[in-house]
mmCIF file of C-alpha atoms (C1' of nucleotides) and ligand atoms in Angstrom:
data_model
loop_
_atom_site.group_PDB
_atom_site.id
_atom_site.type_symbol
_atom_site.label_atom_id
_atom_site.label_comp_id
_atom_site.label_asym_id
_atom_site.label_seq_id
_atom_site.Cartn_x
_atom_site.Cartn_y
_atom_site.Cartn_z
ATOM 1 C CA MET A 1 13.927 13.209 -30.949
ATOM 2 C CA GLN A 2 14.050 11.912 -34.460
ATOM 3 C CA LYS A 3 14.527 8.452 -33.060
ATOM 4 C CA PHE A 4 10.788 8.247 -32.503
ATOM 5 C CA ARG A 5 9.965 8.624 -36.157
ATOM 6 C CA ASP A 6 9.691 4.931 -36.834
ATOM 7 C CA LYS A 7 7.947 1.713 -35.957
ATOM 8 C CA GLY A 8 4.612 3.239 -36.911
ATOM 9 C CA LEU A 9 4.603 5.728 -34.098
ATOM 10 C CA LYS A 10 2.343 8.539 -35.131
ATOM 11 C CA LEU A 11 3.624 11.930 -34.234
ATOM 12 C CA THR A 12 1.110 14.217 -32.631
ATOM 13 C CA PRO A 13 1.708 17.598 -31.009
ATOM 14 C CA GLN A 14 0.950 16.053 -27.631
ATOM 15 C CA ARG A 15 3.455 13.279 -28.033
ATOM 16 C CA LEU A 16 6.051 15.649 -29.286
ATOM 17 C CA ALA A 17 5.527 17.880 -26.267
ATOM 18 C CA ILE A 18 5.907 14.955 -23.910
ATOM 19 C CA MET A 19 8.942 13.614 -25.694
ATOM 20 C CA GLU A 20 10.513 17.031 -25.781
ATOM 21 C CA TYR A 21 9.928 17.385 -22.061
ATOM 22 C CA LEU A 22 11.442 14.001 -21.383
ATOM 23 C CA ASP A 23 14.380 14.348 -23.742
ATOM 24 C CA GLY A 24 17.476 14.606 -21.628
ATOM 25 C CA ASN A 25 15.398 15.048 -18.487
ATOM 26 C CA ARG A 26 17.251 13.532 -15.543
ATOM 27 C CA ASN A 27 14.664 14.364 -12.905
ATOM 28 C CA HIS A 28 12.713 11.119 -12.947
ATOM 29 C CA PRO A 29 9.382 12.926 -13.261
ATOM 30 C CA SER A 30 6.032 11.488 -12.275
ATOM 31 C CA ALA A 31 3.065 11.505 -14.628
ATOM 32 C CA ASP A 32 1.787 14.522 -12.789
ATOM 33 C CA ASP A 33 5.095 16.351 -13.118
ATOM 34 C CA ILE A 34 4.908 15.862 -16.858
ATOM 35 C CA TYR A 35 1.270 16.839 -17.112
ATOM 36 C CA SER A 36 1.560 19.914 -14.901
ATOM 37 C CA LYS A 37 4.541 21.276 -16.723
ATOM 38 C CA ILE A 38 3.302 20.687 -20.230
ATOM 39 C CA ARG A 39 -0.216 21.949 -19.732
ATOM 40 C CA LYS A 40 1.164 25.393 -19.063
ATOM 41 C CA ILE A 41 2.349 25.553 -22.631
ATOM 42 C CA TYR A 42 -0.174 23.216 -24.221
ATOM 43 C CA PRO A 43 -3.402 23.591 -22.252
ATOM 44 C CA MET A 44 -5.062 21.056 -24.520
ATOM 45 C CA MET A 45 -2.973 18.299 -22.988
ATOM 46 C CA SER A 46 -4.921 15.630 -21.157
ATOM 47 C CA PHE A 47 -3.799 13.427 -18.326
ATOM 48 C CA ALA A 48 -4.955 10.366 -20.220
ATOM 49 C CA THR A 49 -2.603 11.249 -23.025
ATOM 50 C CA VAL A 50 0.312 11.496 -20.647
ATOM 51 C CA TYR A 51 -0.400 8.009 -19.361
ATOM 52 C CA ASN A 52 -1.069 6.705 -22.861
ATOM 53 C CA THR A 53 2.182 8.100 -24.137
ATOM 54 C CA LEU A 54 4.194 6.852 -21.192
ATOM 55 C CA GLU A 55 2.764 3.410 -21.778
ATOM 56 C CA THR A 56 3.739 3.577 -25.423
ATOM 57 C CA LEU A 57 7.231 4.779 -24.669
ATOM 58 C CA LYS A 58 7.641 2.103 -22.032
ATOM 59 C CA LYS A 59 6.673 -0.600 -24.482
ATOM 60 C CA ARG A 60 9.172 0.766 -26.959
ATOM 61 C CA GLY A 61 11.853 0.773 -24.295
ATOM 62 C CA ASP A 62 12.416 4.508 -24.531
ATOM 63 C CA VAL A 63 11.419 5.064 -20.957
ATOM 64 C CA VAL A 64 11.564 2.944 -17.862
ATOM 65 C CA GLU A 65 9.320 2.989 -14.835
ATOM 66 C CA ILE A 66 10.908 3.416 -11.437
ATOM 67 C CA THR A 67 9.467 1.945 -8.267
ATOM 68 C CA ILE A 68 11.179 3.792 -5.485
ATOM 69 C CA ASP A 69 8.632 6.308 -4.233
ATOM 70 C CA PRO A 70 5.626 4.640 -2.611
ATOM 71 C CA GLU A 71 3.455 7.635 -3.468
ATOM 72 C CA ARG A 72 3.696 7.469 -7.220
ATOM 73 C CA ARG A 73 5.556 6.103 -10.178
ATOM 74 C CA HIS A 74 8.455 7.918 -11.699
ATOM 75 C CA TYR A 75 9.838 7.663 -15.191
ATOM 76 C CA ASP A 76 13.403 7.540 -16.365
ATOM 77 C CA THR A 77 14.635 8.268 -19.859
ATOM 78 C CA ASP A 78 18.006 6.827 -19.055
ATOM 79 C CA THR A 79 17.403 3.213 -19.891
ATOM 80 C CA SER A 80 20.922 2.091 -19.205
ATOM 81 C CA HIS A 81 21.454 -0.042 -16.138
ATOM 82 C CA HIS A 82 21.960 2.223 -13.180
ATOM 83 C CA HIS A 83 20.823 2.813 -9.638
ATOM 84 C CA HIS A 84 19.218 5.571 -7.609
ATOM 85 C CA LEU A 85 19.591 7.677 -4.530
ATOM 86 C CA ILE A 86 16.382 9.120 -3.153
ATOM 87 C CA CYS A 87 15.906 11.861 -0.599
ATOM 88 C CA LYS A 88 13.456 10.717 2.036
ATOM 89 C CA LYS A 89 12.239 14.233 2.554
ATOM 90 C CA CYS A 90 11.782 15.856 -0.833
ATOM 91 C CA LYS A 91 11.745 12.622 -2.844
ATOM 92 C CA LYS A 92 14.282 13.936 -5.293
ATOM 93 C CA ILE A 93 15.865 11.063 -7.201
ATOM 94 C CA LYS A 94 19.479 11.093 -8.291
ATOM 95 C CA ASP A 95 21.226 8.685 -10.609
ATOM 96 C CA ILE A 96 24.009 6.472 -9.422
ATOM 97 C CA HIS A 97 26.087 5.158 -12.258
ATOM 98 C CA ARG A 98 28.218 2.355 -11.031
ATOM 99 C CA ASP A 99 28.202 -1.311 -11.704
ATOM 100 C CA PHE A 100 28.006 -2.971 -8.327
ATOM 101 C CA SER A 101 28.685 -6.615 -8.857
ATOM 102 C CA ILE A 102 26.003 -8.037 -6.654
ATOM 103 C CA ASN A 103 24.819 -11.569 -6.974
ATOM 104 C CA ILE A 104 22.460 -13.641 -4.972
ATOM 105 C CA PRO A 105 24.171 -16.478 -3.137
ATOM 106 C CA GLU A 106 23.384 -19.725 -4.909
ATOM 107 C CA ASP A 107 21.719 -21.245 -1.886
ATOM 108 C CA GLN A 108 19.236 -18.410 -1.751
ATOM 109 C CA LYS A 109 18.627 -18.136 -5.457
ATOM 110 C CA GLY A 110 17.577 -21.720 -6.038
ATOM 111 C CA ALA A 111 15.706 -22.108 -9.326
ATOM 112 C CA PHE A 112 14.699 -18.476 -9.428
ATOM 113 C CA GLU A 113 15.639 -16.902 -12.743
ATOM 114 C CA VAL A 114 17.211 -13.595 -11.843
ATOM 115 C CA LEU A 115 16.923 -11.001 -14.603
ATOM 116 C CA GLY A 116 18.434 -7.984 -12.944
ATOM 117 C CA ASN A 117 18.760 -5.795 -9.919
ATOM 118 C CA HIS A 118 18.367 -2.248 -8.816
ATOM 119 C CA VAL A 119 19.885 -0.608 -5.798
ATOM 120 C CA GLU A 120 17.953 2.044 -3.954
ATOM 121 C CA PHE A 121 20.021 4.252 -1.721
ATOM 122 C CA TYR A 122 18.113 6.523 0.577
ATOM 123 C CA GLY A 123 18.986 9.420 2.781
ATOM 124 C CA VAL A 124 18.704 13.164 2.976
ATOM 125 C CA CYS A 125 19.830 15.492 0.234
ATOM 126 C CA PRO A 126 22.035 18.503 0.917
ATOM 127 C CA THR A 127 19.161 20.910 0.372
ATOM 128 C CA CYS A 128 16.847 19.206 2.843
ATOM 129 C CA ASN A 129 19.645 18.774 5.341
ATOM 130 C CA THR A 130 20.327 22.478 5.352
ATOM 131 C CA LYS A 131 16.728 23.575 5.524
ATOM 132 C CA GLY A 132 15.860 21.016 8.144
ATOM 133 C CA GLU A 133 17.765 22.665 10.957
ATOM 134 C CA MET B 1 3.868 -11.453 20.703
ATOM 135 C CA GLN B 2 4.389 -10.360 24.259
ATOM 136 C CA LYS B 3 6.832 -7.817 22.983
ATOM 137 C CA PHE B 4 3.937 -5.568 22.096
ATOM 138 C CA ARG B 5 2.673 -5.302 25.635
ATOM 139 C CA ASP B 6 4.446 -2.087 26.404
ATOM 140 C CA LYS B 7 4.919 1.536 25.490
ATOM 141 C CA GLY B 8 1.267 2.237 26.071
ATOM 142 C CA LEU B 9 0.070 0.105 23.204
ATOM 143 C CA LYS B 10 -3.473 -0.884 23.952
ATOM 144 C CA LEU B 11 -4.240 -4.441 23.123
ATOM 145 C CA THR B 12 -7.453 -4.975 21.236
ATOM 146 C CA PRO B 13 -8.704 -8.153 19.597
ATOM 147 C CA GLN B 14 -8.161 -6.565 16.211
ATOM 148 C CA ARG B 15 -4.579 -5.668 16.909
ATOM 149 C CA LEU B 16 -3.881 -9.058 18.352
ATOM 150 C CA ALA B 17 -5.300 -10.705 15.258
ATOM 151 C CA ILE B 18 -3.139 -8.570 13.006
ATOM 152 C CA MET B 19 -0.047 -9.109 15.095
ATOM 153 C CA GLU B 20 -0.671 -12.802 15.249
ATOM 154 C CA TYR B 21 -1.032 -12.894 11.486
ATOM 155 C CA LEU B 22 2.169 -10.967 11.027
ATOM 156 C CA ASP B 23 4.194 -12.818 13.620
ATOM 157 C CA GLY B 24 6.793 -14.833 11.785
ATOM 158 C CA ASN B 25 5.118 -14.141 8.459
ATOM 159 C CA ARG B 26 7.725 -14.024 5.733
ATOM 160 C CA ASN B 27 5.374 -13.338 2.843
ATOM 161 C CA HIS B 28 5.571 -9.554 2.793
ATOM 162 C CA PRO B 29 1.797 -9.185 2.772
ATOM 163 C CA SER B 30 -0.082 -6.170 1.513
ATOM 164 C CA ALA B 31 -2.748 -4.427 3.586
ATOM 165 C CA ASP B 32 -5.320 -6.282 1.560
ATOM 166 C CA ASP B 33 -3.655 -9.636 2.161
ATOM 167 C CA ILE B 34 -3.865 -9.002 5.870
ATOM 168 C CA TYR B 35 -7.429 -7.750 5.770
ATOM 169 C CA SER B 36 -8.727 -10.532 3.531
ATOM 170 C CA LYS B 37 -7.203 -13.257 5.593
ATOM 171 C CA ILE B 38 -8.193 -11.969 8.986
ATOM 172 C CA ARG B 39 -11.759 -11.035 8.160
ATOM 173 C CA LYS B 40 -12.516 -14.694 7.545
ATOM 174 C CA ILE B 41 -11.944 -15.363 11.213
ATOM 175 C CA TYR B 42 -12.828 -11.945 12.606
ATOM 176 C CA PRO B 43 -15.521 -10.504 10.349
ATOM 177 C CA MET B 44 -15.630 -7.408 12.491
ATOM 178 C CA MET B 45 -12.250 -6.379 11.196
ATOM 179 C CA SER B 46 -12.186 -3.154 9.244
ATOM 180 C CA PHE B 47 -9.775 -2.046 6.557
ATOM 181 C CA ALA B 48 -9.188 1.195 8.418
ATOM 182 C CA THR B 49 -7.993 -0.759 11.413
ATOM 183 C CA VAL B 50 -5.520 -2.666 9.312
ATOM 184 C CA TYR B 51 -4.052 0.565 8.043
ATOM 185 C CA ASN B 52 -4.168 2.136 11.491
ATOM 186 C CA THR B 53 -2.384 -0.798 13.032
ATOM 187 C CA LEU B 54 0.233 -0.978 10.306
ATOM 188 C CA GLU B 55 0.919 2.698 10.830
ATOM 189 C CA THR B 56 1.312 2.118 14.545
ATOM 190 C CA LEU B 57 3.581 -0.854 14.088
ATOM 191 C CA LYS B 58 5.648 1.044 11.564
ATOM 192 C CA LYS B 59 6.143 3.925 13.984
ATOM 193 C CA ARG B 60 7.225 1.459 16.636
ATOM 194 C CA GLY B 61 9.648 -0.128 14.235
ATOM 195 C CA ASP B 62 8.019 -3.534 14.447
ATOM 196 C CA VAL B 63 7.190 -3.553 10.786
ATOM 197 C CA VAL B 64 8.769 -1.988 7.760
ATOM 198 C CA GLU B 65 7.167 -0.860 4.555
ATOM 199 C CA ILE B 66 8.537 -2.210 1.299
ATOM 200 C CA THR B 67 8.463 -0.288 -1.952
ATOM 201 C CA ILE B 68 9.085 -2.871 -4.612
ATOM 202 C CA ASP B 69 5.682 -3.562 -6.142
ATOM 203 C CA PRO B 70 4.267 -0.544 -7.987
ATOM 204 C CA GLU B 71 0.736 -1.778 -7.422
ATOM 205 C CA ARG B 72 0.675 -1.683 -3.666
ATOM 206 C CA ARG B 73 2.723 -1.488 -0.520
ATOM 207 C CA HIS B 74 3.973 -4.565 1.242
ATOM 208 C CA TYR B 75 4.944 -5.013 4.841
ATOM 209 C CA ASP B 76 7.841 -6.863 6.348
ATOM 210 C CA THR B 77 8.149 -8.032 9.923
ATOM 211 C CA ASP B 78 11.792 -8.779 9.470
ATOM 212 C CA THR B 79 13.250 -5.423 10.337
ATOM 213 C CA SER B 80 16.845 -6.498 10.020
ATOM 214 C CA HIS B 81 18.752 -5.129 7.057
ATOM 215 C CA HIS B 82 18.164 -7.374 4.105
ATOM 216 C CA HIS B 83 17.208 -7.325 0.449
ATOM 217 C CA HIS B 84 14.526 -8.767 -1.793
ATOM 218 C CA LEU B 85 13.928 -10.826 -4.864
ATOM 219 C CA ILE B 86 10.610 -10.268 -6.572
ATOM 220 C CA CYS B 87 8.918 -12.352 -9.227
ATOM 221 C CA LYS B 88 7.784 -10.097 -12.054
ATOM 222 C CA LYS B 89 4.855 -12.358 -12.771
ATOM 223 C CA CYS B 90 3.270 -13.337 -9.473
ATOM 224 C CA LYS B 91 4.860 -10.573 -7.420
ATOM 225 C CA LYS B 92 5.992 -13.010 -4.779
ATOM 226 C CA ILE B 93 8.725 -11.466 -2.639
ATOM 227 C CA LYS B 94 11.592 -13.478 -1.224
ATOM 228 C CA ASP B 95 14.163 -12.387 1.318
ATOM 229 C CA ILE B 96 17.808 -12.154 0.438
ATOM 230 C CA HIS B 97 19.984 -12.153 3.485
ATOM 231 C CA ARG B 98 23.417 -11.059 2.536
ATOM 232 C CA ASP B 99 25.396 -7.980 3.313
ATOM 233 C CA PHE B 100 26.485 -6.597 -0.020
ATOM 234 C CA SER B 101 29.027 -3.945 0.663
ATOM 235 C CA ILE B 102 27.825 -1.336 -1.736
ATOM 236 C CA ASN B 103 28.782 2.264 -1.417
ATOM 237 C CA ILE B 104 28.168 5.254 -3.564
ATOM 238 C CA PRO B 105 31.345 6.600 -5.149
ATOM 239 C CA GLU B 106 32.348 9.778 -3.363
ATOM 240 C CA ASP B 107 32.108 11.883 -6.481
ATOM 241 C CA GLN B 108 28.484 10.921 -6.925
ATOM 242 C CA LYS B 109 27.495 11.131 -3.299
ATOM 243 C CA GLY B 110 28.561 14.700 -2.698
ATOM 244 C CA ALA B 111 26.948 16.171 0.402
ATOM 245 C CA PHE B 112 24.081 13.725 0.304
ATOM 246 C CA GLU B 113 23.673 11.989 3.650
ATOM 247 C CA VAL B 114 23.201 8.329 2.806
ATOM 248 C CA LEU B 115 21.272 6.422 5.439
ATOM 249 C CA GLY B 116 20.977 3.021 3.855
ATOM 250 C CA ASN B 117 20.286 0.968 0.807
ATOM 251 C CA HIS B 118 18.082 -1.790 -0.443
ATOM 252 C CA VAL B 119 18.703 -4.083 -3.361
ATOM 253 C CA GLU B 120 15.783 -5.247 -5.440
ATOM 254 C CA PHE B 121 16.459 -8.306 -7.525
ATOM 255 C CA TYR B 122 13.814 -9.191 -10.045
ATOM 256 C CA GLY B 123 13.132 -12.149 -12.237
ATOM 257 C CA VAL B 124 10.825 -15.085 -12.558
ATOM 258 C CA CYS B 125 10.215 -17.560 -9.793
ATOM 259 C CA PRO B 126 10.410 -21.315 -10.351
ATOM 260 C CA THR B 127 6.644 -21.705 -10.134
ATOM 261 C CA CYS B 128 5.918 -19.066 -12.770
ATOM 262 C CA ASN B 129 8.678 -20.338 -14.979
ATOM 263 C CA THR B 130 7.184 -23.800 -15.015
ATOM 264 C CA LYS B 131 3.627 -22.713 -15.578
ATOM 265 C CA GLY B 132 4.623 -20.170 -18.196
ATOM 266 C CA GLU B 133 5.505 -22.713 -20.840
ATOM 267 C "C1'" DT C 1 -15.992 0.737 39.344
ATOM 268 C "C1'" DC C 2 -14.917 4.875 37.088
ATOM 269 C "C1'" DT C 3 -12.617 7.594 33.830
ATOM 270 C "C1'" DA C 4 -9.322 9.508 30.755
ATOM 271 C "C1'" DA C 5 -7.071 8.170 26.936
ATOM 272 C "C1'" DT C 6 -7.066 5.606 22.997
ATOM 273 C "C1'" DA C 7 -8.834 2.584 19.271
ATOM 274 C "C1'" DT C 8 -12.452 0.986 16.099
ATOM 275 C "C1'" DG C 9 -14.870 1.223 11.959
ATOM 276 C "C1'" DA C 10 -18.413 3.247 9.066
ATOM 277 C "C1'" DT C 11 -17.966 6.414 5.779
ATOM 278 C "C1'" DA C 12 -16.267 9.928 2.942
ATOM 279 C "C1'" DA C 13 -12.516 11.796 0.619
ATOM 280 C "C1'" DT C 14 -8.271 11.868 -1.955
ATOM 281 C "C1'" DC C 15 -5.026 10.330 -5.228
ATOM 282 C "C1'" DT C 16 -3.098 7.603 -8.713
ATOM 283 C "C1'" DT C 17 -3.805 4.851 -12.499
ATOM 284 C "C1'" DT C 18 -6.625 2.366 -15.903
ATOM 285 C "C1'" DA C 19 -10.605 1.643 -18.967
ATOM 286 C "C1'" DT C 20 -14.101 3.199 -22.440
ATOM 287 C "C1'" DC C 21 -15.455 5.193 -26.324
ATOM 288 C "C1'" DT C 22 -16.262 8.873 -29.827
ATOM 289 C "C1'" DA C 23 -14.425 12.594 -32.379
ATOM 290 C "C1'" DA C 24 -10.263 14.149 -34.289
ATOM 291 C "C1'" DT C 25 -5.876 13.473 -36.382
ATOM 292 C "C1'" DT C 26 -2.093 11.257 -38.753
ATOM 293 C "C1'" DA C 27 0.410 8.874 -42.377
ATOM 294 C "C1'" DG C 28 0.571 7.195 -46.545
ATOM 295 C "C1'" DA C 29 -1.614 5.692 -50.788
ATOM 296 C "C1'" DA C 30 -3.811 7.214 -54.881
ATOM 297 C "C1'" DT D 1 -3.762 17.342 -52.991
ATOM 298 C "C1'" DT D 2 -7.371 14.274 -51.590
ATOM 299 C "C1'" DC D 3 -8.967 10.279 -49.498
ATOM 300 C "C1'" DT D 4 -9.028 6.613 -46.175
ATOM 301 C "C1'" DA D 5 -7.718 3.230 -42.829
ATOM 302 C "C1'" DA D 6 -5.578 3.088 -38.684
ATOM 303 C "C1'" DT D 7 -4.344 5.323 -34.733
ATOM 304 C "C1'" DT D 8 -4.647 8.811 -31.082
ATOM 305 C "C1'" DA D 9 -6.680 12.333 -28.000
ATOM 306 C "C1'" DG D 10 -9.206 13.337 -24.352
ATOM 307 C "C1'" DA D 11 -13.582 13.612 -21.860
ATOM 308 C "C1'" DT D 12 -15.313 10.831 -18.640
ATOM 309 C "C1'" DA D 13 -16.074 7.000 -15.817
ATOM 310 C "C1'" DA D 14 -14.189 3.495 -13.077
ATOM 311 C "C1'" DA D 15 -11.142 1.078 -10.296
ATOM 312 C "C1'" DG D 16 -7.960 0.667 -6.478
ATOM 313 C "C1'" DA D 17 -5.092 2.013 -2.799
ATOM 314 C "C1'" DT D 18 -4.558 4.860 0.997
ATOM 315 C "C1'" DT D 19 -5.845 8.566 4.183
ATOM 316 C "C1'" DA D 20 -9.060 11.464 6.843
ATOM 317 C "C1'" DT D 21 -13.178 12.195 9.940
ATOM 318 C "C1'" DC D 22 -15.481 11.482 13.832
ATOM 319 C "C1'" DA D 23 -19.022 9.407 16.793
ATOM 320 C "C1'" DT D 24 -19.046 5.263 19.471
ATOM 321 C "C1'" DA D 25 -16.843 1.630 21.854
ATOM 322 C "C1'" DT D 26 -13.027 -0.247 24.406
ATOM 323 C "C1'" DT D 27 -8.909 -0.462 27.182
ATOM 324 C "C1'" DA D 28 -5.807 0.217 30.990
ATOM 325 C "C1'" DG D 29 -5.256 1.845 35.216
ATOM 326 C "C1'" DA D 30 -6.402 4.507 39.187
HETATM 327 MN MN1 MN E 201 17.801 7.238 -13.370
HETATM 328 MN MN1 MN E 202 11.888 -9.182 3.773
HETATM 329 ZN ZN1 ZN E 203 15.690 16.472 -0.237
HETATM 330 ZN ZN1 ZN E 204 6.199 -16.066 -9.730
#
DNA sequence: TCTAATATGATAATCTTTATCTAATTAGAA
DNA sequence: TTCTAATTAGATAAAGATTATCATATTAGA
């Protein structure tokens, strides 16, 4: 938490609430997840502030945006290089920590400058599999 | 094209225009790409019909939805298993045909039923790299 | 030709995300 | 502690993408 007290980042109650919520959170929440949860405790929280803060944290590299759910964006506080497993039914996102050594064949890469990769595994989580039938 | 003339799919001029546009298209167009292009020739085309048709084609398995651009959904007529390379600047999407044998380590998979995977490579395409500087 | 089933498209509605702008707050200097 | 410049919050509007409604038009067959 203290790691935010620098680079001219002003600390406000709202930011602190968001950062506290995110700290150690491995659920890849959406903006709405964050807003809904926090407003219960801090009803003065605004949606705009959630987006503003996420934008700020993203720029600082404290949070990374995940494009894996077509419905909405999710945010990850684990900024290390890793991959994800998403449940097609409940959209729960799980981390996959493993360094797959995948590289694009030279003939397909051409002059494209490849900066990174992300593997999305998809399927059905144990919970949904049980409930389903 | 003739492959659509079955399973009770009614052929309308609008659908034919969309299918013709998609046939062999490797650009992973968005709904808007499709709509914008087609309306020049068929001004009677409606956005709703584009979405309706994409939904129909998706259900039939003739088209697959791609979640790689947080701004909008893209559609792929190549339904074989393959991966993508996206330019962070212009959002151009390129196919990567290669079967990476990636599997989730057992200890991380647990009881999760994994149905597939998709690798997203990202970087900067030659065009954007040149223009950029 | 007739008809049942299906599709179109105008329109409204919903949702997510971004933009604007003023009042309030923060951090740091004095 | 007080003051002030810079930043932030949040109400609100706006923008975009996608979905829902539903009356009208069209299609595929009988
Ligand atoms: Mn993660
Ligand atoms: Mn493709
Ligand atoms: Zn699930
Ligand atoms: Zn590019």
